[in-house]
Amino acid sequence: MLLAIGLIALGFAAGVLVTGLAACFIFGLLHAEAVRAVESHGGVNLFSYGFANSPPGTVKPGSWQVRS
């Protein structure tokens, strides 16, 4: 009886470990694809509206940054 409980607990722990590893792997793949997508856009102008279309170095109105 005790052996059965131990095996069930061991199986549960192994399942949690495998699921966690799979989730981390999938997250890594998604992160790599997102980084590739951003870098293919040069890191700027990802959207066709708003402040994103401003030239590099432009300070957003109301921003804490100061132009030099």
XYZ file of C-alpha atoms in Angstrom:
68
model
C 0.000 0.000 0.000
C 2.768 2.393 0.936
C 4.643 1.450 -2.239
C 1.572 2.259 -4.329
C 1.213 5.680 -2.706
C 4.907 6.355 -3.263
C 4.691 5.359 -6.920
C 1.658 7.583 -7.437
C 3.484 10.506 -5.820
C 6.578 9.813 -7.919
C 4.482 9.675 -11.096
C 2.787 12.940 -10.190
C 6.128 14.652 -9.555
C 7.529 13.316 -12.837
C 4.444 14.559 -14.690
C 4.782 18.011 -13.169
C 8.469 18.101 -14.108
C 7.863 17.033 -17.719
C 4.993 19.501 -18.108
C 7.125 22.323 -16.698
C 10.005 21.513 -19.028
C 7.657 21.438 -22.024
C 6.145 24.789 -21.028
C 9.594 26.372 -20.670
C 10.632 24.994 -24.068
C 7.510 26.352 -25.780
C 7.943 29.719 -24.041
C 11.545 29.822 -25.284
C 10.424 29.144 -28.853
C 7.800 31.880 -28.669
C 10.299 34.318 -27.170
C 12.861 33.595 -29.888
C 10.234 34.149 -32.592
C 9.127 37.422 -30.986
C 12.720 38.660 -30.780
C 13.259 37.741 -34.434
C 10.092 39.600 -35.446
C 11.080 42.746 -33.545
C 14.634 42.695 -34.872
C 13.385 42.279 -38.446
C 11.588 45.611 -38.010
C 14.731 47.285 -36.721
C 13.163 47.609 -33.284
C 11.142 50.659 -34.326
C 8.038 51.478 -36.359
C 6.188 48.324 -35.396
C 2.838 50.076 -35.762
C 1.398 52.311 -38.423
C -0.037 54.879 -36.019
C 0.889 57.165 -33.165
C 4.310 57.824 -31.699
C 5.772 54.663 -33.218
C 6.094 56.444 -36.588
C 8.256 59.189 -35.111
C 11.869 59.254 -36.252
C 14.471 57.739 -33.920
C 15.517 60.078 -31.122
C 12.153 61.852 -30.952
C 10.987 62.425 -27.398
C 7.371 61.604 -26.683
C 5.436 64.668 -25.449
C 5.206 64.620 -21.681
C 8.077 62.177 -21.433
C 10.652 62.382 -18.654
C 13.438 62.341 -21.234
C 15.217 65.580 -22.073
C 16.515 66.370 -25.535
C 20.187 67.157 -25.661
